[in-house]
PDB file of C-alpha atoms in Angstrom:
ATOM      1  CA  MET A   1     -13.223  -5.561 -22.104  1.00 51.00           C
ATOM      2  CA  ALA A   2     -13.286  -1.769 -22.269  1.00 47.00           C
ATOM      3  CA  THR A   3     -10.011   0.031 -22.836  1.00 48.00           C
ATOM      4  CA  ASP A   4      -8.549   3.444 -22.079  1.00 49.00           C
ATOM      5  CA  SER A   5      -7.486   5.478 -25.070  1.00 41.00           C
ATOM      6  CA  GLU A   6      -3.896   4.727 -24.130  1.00 42.00           C
ATOM      7  CA  THR A   7      -4.489   1.026 -24.742  1.00 39.00           C
ATOM      8  CA  GLN A   8      -5.403   1.418 -28.390  1.00 40.00           C
ATOM      9  CA  ASN A   9      -3.185  -0.211 -31.012  1.00 40.00           C
ATOM     10  CA  PRO A  10      -1.165  -2.553 -28.779  1.00 41.00           C
ATOM     11  CA  ASP A  11       1.640  -4.515 -30.367  1.00 41.00           C
ATOM     12  CA  PRO A  12      -0.237  -7.414 -32.038  1.00 40.00           C
ATOM     13  CA  GLU A  13       2.845  -9.638 -32.120  1.00 39.00           C
ATOM     14  CA  ASN A  14       3.900  -9.200 -28.501  1.00 38.00           C
ATOM     15  CA  PRO A  15       0.969  -8.108 -26.338  1.00 38.00           C
ATOM     16  CA  GLY A  16       2.010  -7.172 -22.842  1.00 37.00           C
ATOM     17  CA  THR A  17       5.715  -7.152 -23.714  1.00 39.00           C
ATOM     18  CA  GLY A  18       8.237  -4.545 -24.809  1.00 42.00           C
ATOM     19  CA  PRO A  19       8.475  -1.067 -23.272  1.00 54.00           C
ATOM     20  CA  ASP A  20       4.774  -1.135 -22.317  1.00 73.00           C
ATOM     21  CA  ARG A  21       2.812  -3.869 -20.589  1.00 78.00           C
ATOM     22  CA  LEU A  22      -0.854  -4.510 -21.263  1.00 82.00           C
ATOM     23  CA  LEU A  23      -2.442  -4.232 -17.826  1.00 89.00           C
ATOM     24  CA  VAL A  24      -5.996  -4.555 -16.552  1.00 88.00           C
ATOM     25  CA  ARG A  25      -7.493  -2.505 -13.757  1.00 89.00           C
ATOM     26  CA  ARG A  26     -10.567  -3.139 -11.629  1.00 88.00           C
ATOM     27  CA  ILE A  27     -11.847  -0.472  -9.269  1.00 91.00           C
ATOM     28  CA  LEU A  28     -13.199  -1.638  -5.907  1.00 89.00           C
ATOM     29  CA  ARG A  29     -16.238   0.198  -4.552  1.00 89.00           C
ATOM     30  CA  TYR A  30     -17.902   0.242  -1.140  1.00 88.00           C
ATOM     31  CA  ALA A  31     -21.723   0.146  -1.440  1.00 84.00           C
ATOM     32  CA  PRO A  32     -23.278  -0.746   1.934  1.00 80.00           C
ATOM     33  CA  ASN A  33     -26.904  -0.289   0.853  1.00 74.00           C
ATOM     34  CA  ALA A  34     -28.005  -2.595  -1.947  1.00 66.00           C
ATOM     35  CA  LEU A  35     -31.240  -0.616  -2.437  1.00 69.00           C
ATOM     36  CA  ARG A  36     -29.454   2.633  -3.250  1.00 73.00           C
ATOM     37  CA  ASP A  37     -27.095   3.141  -6.144  1.00 74.00           C
ATOM     38  CA  GLU A  38     -24.546   4.950  -3.959  1.00 80.00           C
ATOM     39  CA  TRP A  39     -20.938   3.907  -3.652  1.00 86.00           C
ATOM     40  CA  VAL A  40     -17.434   5.232  -3.082  1.00 90.00           C
ATOM     41  CA  ASN A  41     -14.188   3.976  -4.612  1.00 92.00           C
ATOM     42  CA  ILE A  42     -11.966   2.348  -1.990  1.00 91.00           C
ATOM     43  CA  GLY A  43      -9.283   0.509  -3.933  1.00 90.00           C
ATOM     44  CA  VAL A  44      -7.642  -0.637  -7.142  1.00 91.00           C
ATOM     45  CA  LEU A  45      -6.693  -4.107  -8.336  1.00 89.00           C
ATOM     46  CA  LEU A  46      -4.182  -4.030 -11.196  1.00 89.00           C
ATOM     47  CA  PHE A  47      -2.821  -7.088 -12.944  1.00 86.00           C
ATOM     48  CA  ASP A  48      -0.853  -8.199 -15.976  1.00 85.00           C
ATOM     49  CA  GLU A  49      -2.950 -10.497 -18.163  1.00 78.00           C
ATOM     50  CA  ARG A  50       0.120 -12.190 -19.574  1.00 80.00           C
ATOM     51  CA  THR A  51       1.846 -13.137 -16.317  1.00 77.00           C
ATOM     52  CA  GLY A  52      -0.920 -12.821 -13.723  1.00 76.00           C
ATOM     53  CA  GLU A  53       1.283 -10.520 -11.624  1.00 80.00           C
ATOM     54  CA  ARG A  54      -0.957  -8.326  -9.501  1.00 82.00           C
ATOM     55  CA  ARG A  55      -1.029  -5.294  -7.225  1.00 85.00           C
ATOM     56  CA  LEU A  56      -3.759  -4.407  -4.764  1.00 86.00           C
ATOM     57  CA  ARG A  57      -4.093  -1.080  -2.973  1.00 87.00           C
ATOM     58  CA  LEU A  58      -6.902  -0.082  -0.615  1.00 88.00           C
ATOM     59  CA  ILE A  59      -7.640   2.985   1.459  1.00 88.00           C
ATOM     60  CA  GLU A  60      -5.578   3.213   4.634  1.00 81.00           C
ATOM     61  CA  ASP A  61      -5.084   6.881   5.574  1.00 78.00           C
ATOM     62  CA  GLU A  62      -7.442   8.324   8.191  1.00 77.00           C
ATOM     63  CA  GLU A  63      -8.373  11.063   5.737  1.00 80.00           C
ATOM     64  CA  GLU A  64      -9.585   8.398   3.312  1.00 85.00           C
ATOM     65  CA  PHE A  65     -11.653   6.627   5.970  1.00 86.00           C
ATOM     66  CA  HIS A  66     -13.115   9.988   6.976  1.00 85.00           C
ATOM     67  CA  ARG A  67     -14.278  10.486   3.395  1.00 87.00           C
ATOM     68  CA  VAL A  68     -16.052   7.104   3.469  1.00 88.00           C
ATOM     69  CA  ARG A  69     -17.719   7.944   6.810  1.00 87.00           C
ATOM     70  CA  ARG A  70     -18.845  11.287   5.443  1.00 86.00           C
ATOM     71  CA  LEU A  71     -20.539   9.623   2.483  1.00 84.00           C
ATOM     72  CA  HIS A  72     -21.726   6.567   4.426  1.00 85.00           C
ATOM     73  CA  PRO A  73     -22.112   7.436   8.137  1.00 86.00           C
ATOM     74  CA  GLN A  74     -23.022   3.822   8.987  1.00 83.00           C
ATOM     75  CA  ALA A  75     -20.009   2.343   7.178  1.00 83.00           C
ATOM     76  CA  ASP A  76     -18.659  -0.872   8.702  1.00 82.00           C
ATOM     77  CA  GLU A  77     -15.114   0.329   9.309  1.00 83.00           C
ATOM     78  CA  PHE A  78     -14.063  -3.000  10.824  1.00 80.00           C
ATOM     79  CA  VAL A  79     -14.808  -4.735   7.511  1.00 79.00           C
ATOM     80  CA  LEU A  80     -13.020  -2.031   5.536  1.00 85.00           C
ATOM     81  CA  ARG A  81      -9.863  -2.174   7.647  1.00 81.00           C
ATOM     82  CA  ARG A  82      -9.668  -5.965   7.335  1.00 79.00           C
ATOM     83  CA  LEU A  83     -10.507  -5.994   3.653  1.00 81.00           C
ATOM     84  CA  ARG A  84      -6.952  -6.416   2.392  1.00 79.00           C
ATOM     85  CA  ASP A  85      -6.401  -9.556   4.444  1.00 77.00           C
ATOM     86  CA  THR A  86      -9.784 -10.888   3.308  1.00 76.00           C
ATOM     87  CA  LEU A  87      -8.942 -10.354  -0.352  1.00 78.00           C
ATOM     88  CA  GLU A  88      -5.454 -11.789  -0.058  1.00 74.00           C
ATOM     89  CA  SER A  89      -6.880 -14.880   1.632  1.00 73.00           C
ATOM     90  CA  LEU A  90      -9.200 -15.325  -1.335  1.00 69.00           C
ATOM     91  CA  PHE A  91      -6.285 -15.169  -3.730  1.00 67.00           C
ATOM     92  CA  VAL A  92      -4.706 -18.177  -2.038  1.00 60.00           C
ATOM     93  CA  ALA A  93      -7.850 -19.760  -0.581  1.00 53.00           C
ATOM     94  CA  GLU A  94      -7.141 -23.177   0.940  1.00 40.00           C
ATOM     95  CA  GLY A  95      -4.065 -23.587  -1.225  1.00 42.00           C
ATOM     96  CA  ARG A  96      -6.156 -23.966  -4.388  1.00 43.00           C
ATOM     97  CA  VAL A  97      -4.489 -21.034  -6.107  1.00 40.00           C
ATOM     98  CA  ARG A  98      -0.756 -20.797  -6.590  1.00 44.00           C
ATOM     99  CA  ASP A  99       1.142 -17.546  -6.746  1.00 45.00           C
ATOM    100  CA  TRP A 100       1.707 -16.273 -10.295  1.00 40.00           C
ATOM    101  CA  LYS A 101       5.472 -16.712  -9.942  1.00 43.00           C
ATOM    102  CA  ASP A 102       4.898 -20.416  -9.343  1.00 44.00           C
ATOM    103  CA  GLY A 103       2.785 -20.854 -12.429  1.00 42.00           C
ATOM    104  CA  GLY A 104      -0.594 -19.913 -10.988  1.00 47.00           C
ATOM    105  CA  GLY A 105      -1.225 -17.356 -13.740  1.00 54.00           C
ATOM    106  CA  LEU A 106      -4.658 -15.780 -13.502  1.00 60.00           C
ATOM    107  CA  ALA A 107      -6.278 -18.627 -11.590  1.00 61.00           C
ATOM    108  CA  TRP A 108      -6.765 -16.347  -8.570  1.00 62.00           C
ATOM    109  CA  LEU A 109      -9.384 -14.406 -10.543  1.00 65.00           C
ATOM    110  CA  GLY A 110     -11.768 -17.298  -9.974  1.00 63.00           C
ATOM    111  CA  GLU A 111     -11.507 -16.752  -6.226  1.00 60.00           C
ATOM    112  CA  PHE A 112     -11.735 -12.998  -6.611  1.00 63.00           C
ATOM    113  CA  ALA A 113     -15.025 -13.361  -8.505  1.00 63.00           C
ATOM    114  CA  LYS A 114     -16.604 -14.798  -5.330  1.00 62.00           C
ATOM    115  CA  ILE A 115     -15.943 -11.687  -3.279  1.00 61.00           C
ATOM    116  CA  ASP A 116     -19.556 -10.436  -3.332  1.00 54.00           C
ATOM    117  CA  GLN A 117     -20.721 -13.597  -1.570  1.00 58.00           C
ATOM    118  CA  VAL A 118     -17.983 -13.380   1.030  1.00 57.00           C
ATOM    119  CA  LEU A 119     -18.561  -9.723   1.924  1.00 56.00           C
ATOM    120  CA  ASP A 120     -22.365  -9.727   1.752  1.00 56.00           C
ATOM    121  CA  SER A 121     -22.308  -7.554  -1.366  1.00 64.00           C
ATOM    122  CA  VAL A 122     -20.952  -4.460   0.388  1.00 77.00           C
ATOM    123  CA  LEU A 123     -18.094  -4.500  -2.118  1.00 80.00           C
ATOM    124  CA  GLN A 124     -18.632  -3.933  -5.817  1.00 81.00           C
ATOM    125  CA  ILE A 125     -16.031  -4.610  -8.476  1.00 81.00           C
ATOM    126  CA  ALA A 126     -16.117  -2.446 -11.591  1.00 83.00           C
ATOM    127  CA  ASP A 127     -15.773  -3.984 -15.038  1.00 82.00           C
ATOM    128  CA  PRO A 128     -12.194  -4.547 -16.201  1.00 83.00           C
ATOM    129  CA  ILE A 129     -10.563  -1.731 -18.171  1.00 89.00           C
ATOM    130  CA  GLY A 130      -7.286  -1.956 -20.030  1.00 87.00           C
ATOM    131  CA  SER A 131      -4.281   0.223 -19.329  1.00 81.00           C
ATOM    132  CA  ARG A 132      -0.689   0.362 -20.510  1.00 80.00           C
ATOM    133  CA  GLY A 133       2.361   0.975 -18.383  1.00 79.00           C
ATOM    134  CA  THR A 134       6.029   0.090 -18.154  1.00 78.00           C
ATOM    135  CA  ASP A 135       5.892  -0.465 -14.393  1.00 79.00           C
ATOM    136  CA  LEU A 136       3.105  -2.096 -12.394  1.00 81.00           C
ATOM    137  CA  ASP A 137       3.813  -0.088  -9.237  1.00 81.00           C
ATOM    138  CA  ALA A 138       3.995   3.279 -11.005  1.00 80.00           C
ATOM    139  CA  GLU A 139       0.763   2.593 -12.881  1.00 86.00           C
ATOM    140  CA  MET A 140      -0.918   1.587  -9.625  1.00 86.00           C
ATOM    141  CA  GLU A 141       0.052   4.908  -8.024  1.00 82.00           C
ATOM    142  CA  ARG A 142      -1.349   6.825 -11.006  1.00 84.00           C
ATOM    143  CA  LEU A 143      -4.634   4.931 -11.024  1.00 89.00           C
ATOM    144  CA  TYR A 144      -5.058   5.213  -7.266  1.00 87.00           C
ATOM    145  CA  ALA A 145      -4.486   8.967  -7.380  1.00 85.00           C
ATOM    146  CA  ASP A 146      -6.997   9.357 -10.227  1.00 88.00           C
ATOM    147  CA  HIS A 147      -9.768   7.081  -8.925  1.00 89.00           C
ATOM    148  CA  VAL A 148      -9.484   6.623  -5.141  1.00 89.00           C
ATOM    149  CA  ALA A 149      -7.316   9.198  -3.360  1.00 84.00           C
ATOM    150  CA  VAL A 150      -9.056  12.108  -1.650  1.00 79.00           C
ATOM    151  CA  PRO A 151      -9.328  14.946  -4.209  1.00 73.00           C
ATOM    152  CA  ARG A 152      -7.212  17.994  -3.488  1.00 60.00           C
ATOM    153  CA  GLN A 153      -8.293  21.588  -3.818  1.00 54.00           C
ATOM    154  CA  PRO A 154      -6.146  23.479  -6.374  1.00 46.00           C
ATOM    155  CA  GLY A 155      -4.867  25.816  -3.677  1.00 40.00           C
ATOM    156  CA  ARG A 156      -3.554  22.897  -1.609  1.00 43.00           C
ATOM    157  CA  ALA A 157      -1.498  21.298  -4.368  1.00 37.00           C
ATOM    158  CA  GLY A 158       1.763  22.274  -2.712  1.00 38.00           C
ATOM    159  CA  LEU A 159       1.029  20.611   0.631  1.00 45.00           C
ATOM    160  CA  PRO A 160       3.055  17.515   1.597  1.00 50.00           C
ATOM    161  CA  GLY A 161       1.630  14.267   0.297  1.00 66.00           C
ATOM    162  CA  SER A 162      -0.071  11.309   1.915  1.00 78.00           C
ATOM    163  CA  ARG A 163       1.650   8.100   2.901  1.00 84.00           C
ATOM    164  CA  GLY A 164       0.737   6.772  -0.524  1.00 81.00           C
ATOM    165  CA  ASN A 165       2.720   9.561  -2.163  1.00 83.00           C
ATOM    166  CA  LEU A 166       5.609   9.002   0.224  1.00 89.00           C
ATOM    167  CA  ARG A 167       5.640   5.283  -0.601  1.00 88.00           C
ATOM    168  CA  ALA A 168       5.578   6.025  -4.313  1.00 85.00           C
ATOM    169  CA  TYR A 169       8.745   8.093  -3.974  1.00 90.00           C
ATOM    170  CA  CYS A 170      10.452   5.573  -1.678  1.00 93.00           C
ATOM    171  CA  SER A 171       9.640   2.743  -4.075  1.00 90.00           C
ATOM    172  CA  GLN A 172      11.149   4.705  -6.939  1.00 88.00           C
ATOM    173  CA  VAL A 173      14.355   5.303  -4.978  1.00 93.00           C
ATOM    174  CA  PHE A 174      14.630   1.629  -4.007  1.00 94.00           C
ATOM    175  CA  LYS A 175      14.161   0.588  -7.635  1.00 90.00           C
ATOM    176  CA  GLN A 176      16.749   3.035  -8.922  1.00 91.00           C
ATOM    177  CA  ALA A 177      19.165   1.642  -6.343  1.00 93.00           C
ATOM    178  CA  ARG A 178      18.346  -1.883  -7.580  1.00 92.00           C
ATOM    179  CA  LEU A 179      17.216  -2.956  -4.124  1.00 94.00           C
ATOM    180  CA  TRP A 180      13.543  -3.524  -4.912  1.00 90.00           C
ATOM    181  CA  ASP A 181      13.795  -7.301  -5.227  1.00 88.00           C
ATOM    182  CA  ARG A 182      15.651  -7.519  -1.914  1.00 92.00           C
ATOM    183  CA  LEU A 183      12.766  -6.013   0.023  1.00 93.00           C
ATOM    184  CA  GLU A 184       9.648  -7.456   1.592  1.00 92.00           C
ATOM    185  CA  LYS A 185       6.623  -5.199   1.172  1.00 89.00           C
ATOM    186  CA  GLY A 186       3.543  -4.770   3.332  1.00 86.00           C
ATOM    187  CA  VAL A 187       4.808  -6.830   6.271  1.00 89.00           C
ATOM    188  CA  HIS A 188       2.059  -7.769   8.745  1.00 87.00           C
ATOM    189  CA  ALA A 189       2.619  -6.098  12.127  1.00 87.00           C
ATOM    190  CA  SER A 190       0.526  -8.885  13.668  1.00 87.00           C
ATOM    191  CA  GLU A 191       3.586 -11.116  13.291  1.00 85.00           C
ATOM    192  CA  PHE A 192       5.084  -9.161  16.198  1.00 84.00           C
ATOM    193  CA  THR A 193       2.091  -7.680  18.043  1.00 85.00           C
ATOM    194  CA  PHE A 194      -1.269  -9.462  18.272  1.00 84.00           C
ATOM    195  CA  PRO A 195      -3.444 -11.477  15.853  1.00 84.00           C
ATOM    196  CA  GLY A 196      -5.744  -9.223  13.906  1.00 78.00           C
ATOM    197  CA  ASP A 197      -3.496  -6.138  14.056  1.00 83.00           C
ATOM    198  CA  PRO A 198      -4.293  -4.440  10.704  1.00 80.00           C
ATOM    199  CA  MET A 199      -1.078  -2.405  10.524  1.00 86.00           C
ATOM    200  CA  ARG A 200       1.441  -3.179   7.808  1.00 88.00           C
ATOM    201  CA  LEU A 201       5.049  -2.068   7.641  1.00 93.00           C
ATOM    202  CA  ASP A 202       5.905  -0.634   4.242  1.00 93.00           C
ATOM    203  CA  TYR A 203       9.296  -2.279   3.649  1.00 95.00           C
ATOM    204  CA  SER A 204      11.582  -4.783   5.321  1.00 95.00           C
ATOM    205  CA  TYR A 205      15.109  -5.960   4.512  1.00 95.00           C
ATOM    206  CA  ARG A 206      17.494  -8.525   5.937  1.00 93.00           C
ATOM    207  CA  ARG A 207      21.252  -8.437   6.371  1.00 89.00           C
ATOM    208  CA  ASN A 208      22.995 -11.116   8.382  1.00 86.00           C
ATOM    209  CA  ALA A 209      21.217 -11.324  11.760  1.00 86.00           C
ATOM    210  CA  THR A 210      19.576  -7.913  11.331  1.00 91.00           C
ATOM    211  CA  ARG A 211      16.102  -7.265  10.026  1.00 92.00           C
ATOM    212  CA  GLY A 212      15.300  -3.687   9.119  1.00 95.00           C
ATOM    213  CA  PHE A 213      11.924  -2.005   8.726  1.00 96.00           C
ATOM    214  CA  VAL A 214      11.138   1.186   6.825  1.00 97.00           C
ATOM    215  CA  GLN A 215       7.831   2.965   7.404  1.00 97.00           C
ATOM    216  CA  THR A 216       6.555   6.165   5.803  1.00 95.00           C
ATOM    217  CA  LEU A 217       5.082   8.731   8.201  1.00 95.00           C
ATOM    218  CA  SER A 218       3.154  11.858   7.263  1.00 92.00           C
ATOM    219  CA  VAL A 219       3.973  14.249  10.093  1.00 93.00           C
ATOM    220  CA  THR A 220       1.927  16.999   8.450  1.00 89.00           C
ATOM    221  CA  ARG A 221      -1.266  14.959   8.138  1.00 86.00           C
ATOM    222  CA  ALA A 222      -1.101  12.221  10.766  1.00 87.00           C
ATOM    223  CA  PRO A 223       1.503  12.856  13.490  1.00 91.00           C
ATOM    224  CA  ALA A 224      -0.360  10.451  15.817  1.00 91.00           C
ATOM    225  CA  ASP A 225       0.777   7.607  13.564  1.00 92.00           C
ATOM    226  CA  ALA A 226       4.143   8.001  15.279  1.00 95.00           C
ATOM    227  CA  LYS A 227       2.598   6.370  18.368  1.00 95.00           C
ATOM    228  CA  LEU A 228       1.425   3.376  16.321  1.00 93.00           C
ATOM    229  CA  LEU A 229       4.856   2.915  14.801  1.00 95.00           C
ATOM    230  CA  ALA A 230       6.567   3.352  18.173  1.00 96.00           C
ATOM    231  CA  TYR A 231       4.322   0.738  19.782  1.00 93.00           C
ATOM    232  CA  THR A 232       5.021  -1.722  16.970  1.00 93.00           C
ATOM    233  CA  ALA A 233       8.764  -1.085  17.133  1.00 94.00           C
ATOM    234  CA  LYS A 234       8.793  -1.739  20.880  1.00 93.00           C
ATOM    235  CA  ARG A 235       6.974  -5.039  20.398  1.00 90.00           C
ATOM    236  CA  VAL A 236       9.464  -6.091  17.727  1.00 90.00           C
ATOM    237  CA  TYR A 237      12.409  -5.242  19.972  1.00 89.00           C
ATOM    238  CA  GLU A 238      10.810  -7.240  22.803  1.00 86.00           C
ATOM    239  CA  ARG A 239       9.679 -10.297  20.850  1.00 80.00           C
ATOM    240  CA  GLY A 240      11.896 -10.525  17.796  1.00 65.00           C
ATOM    241  CA  ASN A 241      14.470 -13.302  17.606  1.00 73.00           C
ATOM    242  CA  PHE A 242      16.717 -11.062  15.505  1.00 79.00           C
ATOM    243  CA  ALA A 243      18.420  -7.668  15.738  1.00 86.00           C
ATOM    244  CA  PRO A 244      15.825  -5.149  14.478  1.00 91.00           C
ATOM    245  CA  GLU A 245      16.320  -1.619  13.220  1.00 94.00           C
ATOM    246  CA  PHE A 246      13.555   0.852  12.380  1.00 96.00           C
ATOM    247  CA  THR A 247      13.531   3.856  10.084  1.00 97.00           C
ATOM    248  CA  ALA A 248      10.649   6.317   9.657  1.00 97.00           C
ATOM    249  CA  VAL A 249      10.614   8.306   6.410  1.00 97.00           C
ATOM    250  CA  THR A 250       8.912  11.604   7.256  1.00 96.00           C
ATOM    251  CA  ASP A 251       7.321  13.993   4.783  1.00 93.00           C
ATOM    252  CA  VAL A 252       9.091  16.993   6.374  1.00 93.00           C
ATOM    253  CA  PRO A 253      12.258  17.473   8.433  1.00 94.00           C
ATOM    254  CA  LEU A 254      11.585  17.487  12.182  1.00 94.00           C
ATOM    255  CA  GLU A 255      12.271  21.050  13.320  1.00 93.00           C
ATOM    256  CA  PRO A 256      13.511  21.513  16.929  1.00 89.00           C
ATOM    257  CA  GLY A 257      11.241  24.483  17.618  1.00 89.00           C
ATOM    258  CA  ASN A 258       8.032  22.819  16.420  1.00 93.00           C
ATOM    259  CA  ASP A 259       6.003  21.158  19.214  1.00 93.00           C
ATOM    260  CA  ARG A 260       4.367  18.668  16.847  1.00 93.00           C
ATOM    261  CA  HIS A 261       7.733  17.742  15.376  1.00 95.00           C
ATOM    262  CA  ARG A 262       9.211  17.395  18.863  1.00 95.00           C
ATOM    263  CA  PHE A 263       6.382  15.020  19.806  1.00 96.00           C
ATOM    264  CA  VAL A 264       7.085  12.854  16.751  1.00 96.00           C
ATOM    265  CA  ARG A 265      10.856  12.888  17.231  1.00 96.00           C
ATOM    266  CA  ASP A 266      10.707  12.030  20.954  1.00 96.00           C
ATOM    267  CA  THR A 267       8.033   9.340  20.459  1.00 97.00           C
ATOM    268  CA  LEU A 268      10.072   7.657  17.743  1.00 97.00           C
ATOM    269  CA  GLY A 269      13.359   8.087  19.596  1.00 95.00           C
ATOM    270  CA  GLU A 270      12.078   6.403  22.765  1.00 95.00           C
ATOM    271  CA  ALA A 271      11.114   3.373  20.640  1.00 95.00           C
ATOM    272  CA  GLY A 272      14.437   3.192  18.801  1.00 95.00           C
ATOM    273  CA  VAL A 273      13.076   4.483  15.488  1.00 96.00           C
ATOM    274  CA  THR A 274      15.346   6.725  13.398  1.00 96.00           C
ATOM    275  CA  PRO A 275      13.559   9.499  11.467  1.00 97.00           C
ATOM    276  CA  VAL A 276      14.784  10.297   7.955  1.00 96.00           C
ATOM    277  CA  PRO A 277      13.198  13.210   6.064  1.00 95.00           C
ATOM    278  CA  LEU A 278      12.053  12.445   2.549  1.00 94.00           C
ATOM    279  CA  GLY A 279      14.621  14.830   1.087  1.00 92.00           C
ATOM    280  CA  ASN A 280      17.448  12.748   2.583  1.00 95.00           C
ATOM    281  CA  PHE A 281      15.990   9.343   1.760  1.00 96.00           C
ATOM    282  CA  ALA A 282      17.997   8.805  -1.445  1.00 95.00           C
ATOM    283  CA  VAL A 283      21.228   9.422   0.487  1.00 95.00           C
ATOM    284  CA  TRP A 284      20.068   7.027   3.217  1.00 96.00           C
ATOM    285  CA  VAL A 285      19.371   4.319   0.617  1.00 96.00           C
ATOM    286  CA  ALA A 286      22.776   4.878  -0.966  1.00 95.00           C
ATOM    287  CA  LYS A 287      24.380   4.137   2.417  1.00 95.00           C
ATOM    288  CA  LEU A 288      22.176   1.078   2.935  1.00 95.00           C
ATOM    289  CA  LYS A 289      22.883  -0.434  -0.487  1.00 94.00           C
ATOM    290  CA  PRO A 290      26.419  -1.767   0.129  1.00 94.00           C
ATOM    291  CA  LEU A 291      25.240  -3.368   3.360  1.00 91.00           C
ATOM    292  CA  LEU A 292      22.710  -5.485   1.459  1.00 90.00           C
ATOM    293  CA  GLN A 293      25.063  -6.622  -1.278  1.00 77.00           C
TER     294      GLN A 293
END
């Protein structure tokens, strides 16, 4: 297996342990035409060889799908948007593969190796490359930014980040507050809306009879996402057999005099979603923490 320069000289006595973990990455590529050697990176699979713990991240922002359409105008967007569910189903196909926490280890790799047959070879999986990191989630964010995220022009470096960047910050805050293990991540919206709904809610927590949901929202890049979140929140309030509460973490504060911000604030408010700007998120988590303990 090839290795990054940062993976040289691992601890020979305790590989994958200590301050750093020996991780393996595999880049996922979309290549719709088998006759042409043209592809675009669409995701990252990262796993720990020692434990089998894994992380999977695929494109989800409209800007990322636009990049795929620009490179491959005939791209099958339906397949791409359902790809995460397809891959996850392979990991646990027909109950043959147990989760790593239950002793399944790396057995799911056998199912993952069959992906080309399942997706008619539109997905390519790059050779494994080693990487070292102290945190699986932080390393995933770094790799995704380097290999998959839409490149930024130098002059735009100061613009607010994508939902991926927002999630990276939120995850860090939750971990520092020692709430990470109390959260559910990537909750299927289809549980509350309709089968096949591809939307996922970033985080969910439970306290007594209440179930809370936290969703990142890039007002600068995708204000229309507020309508998707509002629709989902309304369905949860209508169909949930629990007391729900929704929070939207926005990349910027919602200014009263800004029409776009007013649209987002009113759309969320009518659905019972509370907006929290990213700059206030750490304070919001500090208030939530005692309620979950």
